Coordinates of C-alpha atoms and ligand atoms in Angstrom, one line a residue:
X141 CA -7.8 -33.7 -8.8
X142 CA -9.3 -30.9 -6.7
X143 CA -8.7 -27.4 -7.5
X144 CA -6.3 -25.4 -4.5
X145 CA -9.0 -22.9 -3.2
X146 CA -8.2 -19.1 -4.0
X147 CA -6.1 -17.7 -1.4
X148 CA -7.5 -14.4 -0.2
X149 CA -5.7 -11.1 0.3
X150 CA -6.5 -7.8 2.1
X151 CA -5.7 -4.6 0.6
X152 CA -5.7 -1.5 2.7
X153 CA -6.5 1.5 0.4
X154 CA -7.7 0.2 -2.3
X155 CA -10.2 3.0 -4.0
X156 CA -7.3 4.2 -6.0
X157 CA -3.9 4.2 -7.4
X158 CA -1.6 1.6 -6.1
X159 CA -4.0 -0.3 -3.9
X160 CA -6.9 -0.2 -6.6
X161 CA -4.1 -1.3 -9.4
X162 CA -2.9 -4.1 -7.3
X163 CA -6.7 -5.1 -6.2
X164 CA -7.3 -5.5 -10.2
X165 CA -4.0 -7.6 -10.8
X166 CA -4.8 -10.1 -7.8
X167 CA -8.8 -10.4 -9.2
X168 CA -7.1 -10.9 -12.6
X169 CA -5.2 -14.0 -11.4
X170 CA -8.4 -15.4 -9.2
X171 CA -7.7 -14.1 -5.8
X172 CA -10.5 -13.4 -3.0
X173 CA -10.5 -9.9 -2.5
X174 CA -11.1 -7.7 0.8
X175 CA -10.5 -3.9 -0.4
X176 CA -10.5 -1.1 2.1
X177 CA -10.9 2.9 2.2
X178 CA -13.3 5.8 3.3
X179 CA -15.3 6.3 0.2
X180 CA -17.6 4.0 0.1
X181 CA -19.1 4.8 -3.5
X182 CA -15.8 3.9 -4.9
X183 CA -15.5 0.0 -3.3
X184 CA -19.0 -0.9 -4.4
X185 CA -17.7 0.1 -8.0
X186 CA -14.7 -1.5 -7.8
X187 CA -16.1 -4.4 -6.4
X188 CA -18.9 -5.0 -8.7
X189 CA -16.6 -4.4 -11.8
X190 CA -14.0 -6.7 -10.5
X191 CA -16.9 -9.5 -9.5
X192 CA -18.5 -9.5 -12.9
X193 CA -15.0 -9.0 -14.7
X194 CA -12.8 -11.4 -13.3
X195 CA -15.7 -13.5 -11.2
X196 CA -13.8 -13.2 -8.0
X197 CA -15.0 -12.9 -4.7
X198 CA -14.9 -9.1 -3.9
X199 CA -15.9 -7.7 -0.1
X200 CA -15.6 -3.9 0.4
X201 CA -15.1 -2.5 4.0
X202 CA -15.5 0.6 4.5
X203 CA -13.6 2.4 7.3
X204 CA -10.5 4.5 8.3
X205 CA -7.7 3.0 8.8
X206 CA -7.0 6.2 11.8
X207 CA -9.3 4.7 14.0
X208 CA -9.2 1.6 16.0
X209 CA -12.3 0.8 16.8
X210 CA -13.4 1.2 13.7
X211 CA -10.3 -1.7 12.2
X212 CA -11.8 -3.8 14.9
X213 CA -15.0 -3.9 13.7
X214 CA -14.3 -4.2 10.3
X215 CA -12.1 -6.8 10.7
X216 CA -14.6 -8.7 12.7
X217 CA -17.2 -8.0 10.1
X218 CA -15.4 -10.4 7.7
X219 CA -17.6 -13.0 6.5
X220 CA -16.5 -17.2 7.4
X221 CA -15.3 -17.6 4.0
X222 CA -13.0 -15.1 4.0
X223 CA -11.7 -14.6 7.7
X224 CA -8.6 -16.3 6.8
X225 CA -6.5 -13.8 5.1
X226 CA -3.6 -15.0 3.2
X227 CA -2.1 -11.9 2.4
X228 CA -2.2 -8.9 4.0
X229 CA -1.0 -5.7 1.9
X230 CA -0.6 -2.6 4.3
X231 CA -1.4 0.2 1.3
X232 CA -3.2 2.6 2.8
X233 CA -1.1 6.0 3.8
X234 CA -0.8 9.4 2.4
X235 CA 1.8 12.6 2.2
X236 CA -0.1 15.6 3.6
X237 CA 1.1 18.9 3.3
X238 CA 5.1 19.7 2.1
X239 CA 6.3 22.3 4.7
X240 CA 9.6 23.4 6.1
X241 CA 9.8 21.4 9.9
X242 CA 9.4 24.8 11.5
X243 CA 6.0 25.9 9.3
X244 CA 4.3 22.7 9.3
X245 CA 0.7 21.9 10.0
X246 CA 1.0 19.8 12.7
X247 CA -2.7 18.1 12.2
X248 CA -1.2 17.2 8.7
X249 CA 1.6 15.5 11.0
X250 CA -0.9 13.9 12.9
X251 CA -2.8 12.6 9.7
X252 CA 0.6 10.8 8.4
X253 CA 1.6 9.2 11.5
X254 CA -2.0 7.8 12.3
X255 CA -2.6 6.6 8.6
X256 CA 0.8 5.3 8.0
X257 CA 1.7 4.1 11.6
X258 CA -0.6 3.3 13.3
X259 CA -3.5 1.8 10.4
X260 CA -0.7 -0.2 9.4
X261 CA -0.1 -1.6 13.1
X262 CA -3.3 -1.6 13.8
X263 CA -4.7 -3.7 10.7
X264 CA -1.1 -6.1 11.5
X265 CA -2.1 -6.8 15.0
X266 CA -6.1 -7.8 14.0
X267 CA -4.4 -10.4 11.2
X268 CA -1.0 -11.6 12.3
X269 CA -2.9 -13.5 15.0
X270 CA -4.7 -16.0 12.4
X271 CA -1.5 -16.1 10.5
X272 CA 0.5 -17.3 13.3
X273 CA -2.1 -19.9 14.1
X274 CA -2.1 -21.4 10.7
X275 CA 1.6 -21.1 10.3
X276 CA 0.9 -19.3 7.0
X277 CA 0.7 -15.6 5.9
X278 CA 2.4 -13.1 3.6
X279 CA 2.5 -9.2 5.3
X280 CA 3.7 -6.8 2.7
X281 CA 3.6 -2.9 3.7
X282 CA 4.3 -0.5 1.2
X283 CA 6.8 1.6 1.9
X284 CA 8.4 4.7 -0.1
X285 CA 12.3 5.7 -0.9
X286 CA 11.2 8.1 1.3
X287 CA 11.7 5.3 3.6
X288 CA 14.8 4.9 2.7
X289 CA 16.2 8.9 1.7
X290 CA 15.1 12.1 3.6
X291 CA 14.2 15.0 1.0
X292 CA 13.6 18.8 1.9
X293 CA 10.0 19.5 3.4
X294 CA 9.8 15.5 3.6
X295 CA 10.0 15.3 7.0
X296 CA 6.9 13.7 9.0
X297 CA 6.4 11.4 5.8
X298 CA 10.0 10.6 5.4
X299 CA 9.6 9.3 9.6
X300 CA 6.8 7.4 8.9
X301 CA 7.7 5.7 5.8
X302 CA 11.6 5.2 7.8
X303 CA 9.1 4.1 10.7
X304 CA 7.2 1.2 8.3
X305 CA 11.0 0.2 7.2
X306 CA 12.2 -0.6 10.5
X307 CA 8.8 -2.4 11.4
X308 CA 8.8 -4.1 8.1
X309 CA 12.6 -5.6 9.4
X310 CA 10.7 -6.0 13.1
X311 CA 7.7 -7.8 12.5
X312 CA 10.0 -10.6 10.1
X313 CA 12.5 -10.9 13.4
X314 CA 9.0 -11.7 15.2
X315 CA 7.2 -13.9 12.5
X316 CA 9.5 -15.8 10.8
X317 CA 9.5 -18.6 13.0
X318 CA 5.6 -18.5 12.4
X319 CA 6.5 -19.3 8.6
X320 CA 5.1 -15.8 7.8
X321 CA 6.4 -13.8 5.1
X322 CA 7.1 -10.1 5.5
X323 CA 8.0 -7.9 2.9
X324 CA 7.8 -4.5 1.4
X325 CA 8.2 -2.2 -2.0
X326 CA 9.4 1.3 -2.1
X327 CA 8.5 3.1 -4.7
X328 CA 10.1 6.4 -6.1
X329 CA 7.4 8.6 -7.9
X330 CA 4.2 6.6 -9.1
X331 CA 1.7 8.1 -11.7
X332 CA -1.8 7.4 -12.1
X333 CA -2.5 7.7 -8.1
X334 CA -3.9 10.6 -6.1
X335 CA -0.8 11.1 -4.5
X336 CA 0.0 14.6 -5.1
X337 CA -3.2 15.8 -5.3
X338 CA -3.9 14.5 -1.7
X339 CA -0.2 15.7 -0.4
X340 CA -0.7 19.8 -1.7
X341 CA -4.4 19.2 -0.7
X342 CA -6.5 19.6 -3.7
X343 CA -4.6 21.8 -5.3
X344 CA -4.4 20.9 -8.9
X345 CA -1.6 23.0 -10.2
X346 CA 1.0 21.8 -7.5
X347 CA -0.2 18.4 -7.9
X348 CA 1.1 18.5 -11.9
X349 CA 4.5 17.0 -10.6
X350 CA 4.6 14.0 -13.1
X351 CA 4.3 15.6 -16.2
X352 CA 7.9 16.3 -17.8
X353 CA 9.4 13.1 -17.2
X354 CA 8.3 9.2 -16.9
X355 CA 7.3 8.5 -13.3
X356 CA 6.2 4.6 -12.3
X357 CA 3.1 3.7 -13.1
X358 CA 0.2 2.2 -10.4
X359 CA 0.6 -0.7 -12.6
X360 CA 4.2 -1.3 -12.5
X361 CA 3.9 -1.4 -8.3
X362 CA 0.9 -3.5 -8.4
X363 CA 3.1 -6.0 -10.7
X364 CA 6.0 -5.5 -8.2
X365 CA 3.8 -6.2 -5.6
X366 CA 2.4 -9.9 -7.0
X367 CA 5.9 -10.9 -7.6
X368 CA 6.2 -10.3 -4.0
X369 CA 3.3 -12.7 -3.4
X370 CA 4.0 -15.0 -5.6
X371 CA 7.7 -16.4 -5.1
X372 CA 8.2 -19.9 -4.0
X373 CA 7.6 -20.4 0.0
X374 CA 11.1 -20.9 0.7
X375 CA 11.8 -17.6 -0.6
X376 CA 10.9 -13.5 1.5
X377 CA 11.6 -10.5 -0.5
X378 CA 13.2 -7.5 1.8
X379 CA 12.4 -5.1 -0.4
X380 CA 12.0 -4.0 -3.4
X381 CA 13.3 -0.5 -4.4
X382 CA 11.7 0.7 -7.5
X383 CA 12.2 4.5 -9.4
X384 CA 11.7 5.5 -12.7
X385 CA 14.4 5.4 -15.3
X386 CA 14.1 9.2 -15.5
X387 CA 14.8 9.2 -11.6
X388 CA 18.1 8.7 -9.8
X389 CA 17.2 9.2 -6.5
X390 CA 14.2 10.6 -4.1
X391 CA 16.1 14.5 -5.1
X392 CA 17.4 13.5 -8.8
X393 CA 14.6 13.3 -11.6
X394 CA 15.6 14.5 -14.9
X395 CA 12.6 16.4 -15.8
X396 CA 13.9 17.3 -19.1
X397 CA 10.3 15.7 -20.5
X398 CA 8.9 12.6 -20.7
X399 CA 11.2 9.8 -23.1
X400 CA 9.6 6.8 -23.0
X401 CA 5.7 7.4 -24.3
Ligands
NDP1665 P1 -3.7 7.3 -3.5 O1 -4.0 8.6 -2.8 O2 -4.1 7.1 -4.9 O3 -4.2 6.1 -2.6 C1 -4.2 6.1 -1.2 C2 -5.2 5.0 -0.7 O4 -5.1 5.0 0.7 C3 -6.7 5.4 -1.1 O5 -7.3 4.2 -1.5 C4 -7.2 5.9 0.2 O6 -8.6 5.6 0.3 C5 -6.5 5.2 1.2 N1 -6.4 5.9 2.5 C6 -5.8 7.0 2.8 N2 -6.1 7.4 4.1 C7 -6.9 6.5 4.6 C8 -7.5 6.3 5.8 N3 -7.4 7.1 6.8 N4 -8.3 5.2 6.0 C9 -8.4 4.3 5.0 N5 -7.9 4.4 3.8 C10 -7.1 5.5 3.6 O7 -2.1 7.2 -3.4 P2 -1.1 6.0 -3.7 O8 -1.8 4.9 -4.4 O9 0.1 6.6 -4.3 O10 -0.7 5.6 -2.2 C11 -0.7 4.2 -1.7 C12 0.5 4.0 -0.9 O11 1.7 4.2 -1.7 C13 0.7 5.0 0.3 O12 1.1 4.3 1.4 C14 1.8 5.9 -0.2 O13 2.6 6.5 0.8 C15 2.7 4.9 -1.0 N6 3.6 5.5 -2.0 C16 3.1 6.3 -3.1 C17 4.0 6.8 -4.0 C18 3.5 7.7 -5.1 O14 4.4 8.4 -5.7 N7 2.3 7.7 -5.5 C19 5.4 6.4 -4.0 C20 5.8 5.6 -2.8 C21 4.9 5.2 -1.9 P3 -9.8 6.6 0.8 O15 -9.4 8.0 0.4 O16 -11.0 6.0 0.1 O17 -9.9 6.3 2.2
8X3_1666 C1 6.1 8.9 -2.5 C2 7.3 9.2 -3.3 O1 9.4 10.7 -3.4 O2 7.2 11.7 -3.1 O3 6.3 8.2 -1.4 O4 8.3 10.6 -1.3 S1 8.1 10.6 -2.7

């Protein structure tokens, strides 16, 4: 009997936390792999370790996910092999800045909406097309419970992440009847990411926001994630809303220290 090829998935974001956790799983279990991000250094890493490691097919692209032109060419730039995409994770996206509406940095605004908006409609409009035509395709945007609760000084991140909700519920009204799949995971507070460093900009100290109490893991979404992927074809997750034990709600952690190392 002939072996099914590997199916191959895109991963926006990929050169670390949840995008480089879930790029590991998927090689781990024989997917093809197309990883994204800006720093370049980091995908030929990744790429080689996963290709000698798990003897996948690994192709970096390097480019941001802000601009177009740039998604275009990438996109196009994906070898024969691979151009049909089988699943599509929309990762990419970023917190900048934590501000009171009326004090905030309105390029850090611009940042969050054109990462988290329009990257993820941009990279959806380039591969829904092939999907469509084949009648198969799995989108799964990661979203946040900030998509789902508004905190103080959340703001612009809690409207994009709201934003990627609704079009998550959008894009399965329009693609259903294509057979494609669309789903997404919200995660509360996720460790081992650059998260918090990128959202106070560097700045170590504020970024120490996991340390007295058990956040998620980059692992734990990247498992979450392949679940996703890999129910039966009959069946579309929503969503999947995930926090940390020590976490009640996007406001609630108990951060009376860390229980369950
Ligand atoms: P990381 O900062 O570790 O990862 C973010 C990834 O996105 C990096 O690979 C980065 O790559 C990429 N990225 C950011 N901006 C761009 C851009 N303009 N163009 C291309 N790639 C870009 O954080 P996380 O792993 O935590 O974040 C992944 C997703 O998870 C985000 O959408 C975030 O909103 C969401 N999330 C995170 C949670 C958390 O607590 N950590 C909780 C809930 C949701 P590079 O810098 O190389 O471009
Ligand atoms: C990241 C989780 O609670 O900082 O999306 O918004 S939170």
């Amino acid at each position: 009997m002939s072996k099914k090829p590997a199916q191959t998935v895109l991963i926006t974001g990929a050169t670390s936390g949840i995008g480089k956790a879930t790029a590991k799983l998927f090689a781990k279990r024989g997917y093809n792999l197309i990883i994204t991000g800006r720093r370049a250094d980091r995908l030929k890493t990744i790429s080689e370790k996963f290709k000698i490691k798990y003897g996948t097919i690994v192709h970096p692209l390097c480019y941001d996910v802000r601009d177009r032109a740039a998604c275009e060419a990438a996109v196009a730039s994906i070898p024969e092999p691979l151009k049909q995409i089988d699943i599509l994770i929309n990762n990419a996206g970023l917190a900048s800045g934590m501000d009171p509406i009326h004090e905030g940095d309105v390029n850090d605004w611009e940042i969050m909406i054109d990462t988290n908006l329009k990257g993820l409609l941009y990279m959806t409009r380039l591969i829904s097309p092939q999907m469509v035509e084949r009648r198969k395709g799995h989108i799964i945007n990661v979203c946040s419970i900030a998509g789902h609760e508004v905190y103080p000084k959340g703001n612009v991140y809690n409207a994009t992440k709201s934003a990627v909700e609704a079009l998550t519920r959008s894009m399965r009204l329009d693609l259903f009847q294509h057979n494609i799949r669309v789903s997404m995971v919200s995660p509360a507070h996720v460790e081992e990411t650059e998260f918090a460093l990128v959202r106070f900009h560097g700045d170590e100290e504020k970024s120490k926001i996991y340390e007295d109490f058990n956040p998620l893991t980059s692992k734990d979404i990247a498992d979450t994630i392949l679940f996703i992927a890999t129910r039966p074809k009959h069946v579309n997750i929503q969503d999947i809303i995930i926090l940390g034990t020590q976490q009640g709600s996007a406001t609630m952690t108990d951060r009376s220290g860390r229980k369950f190392d």
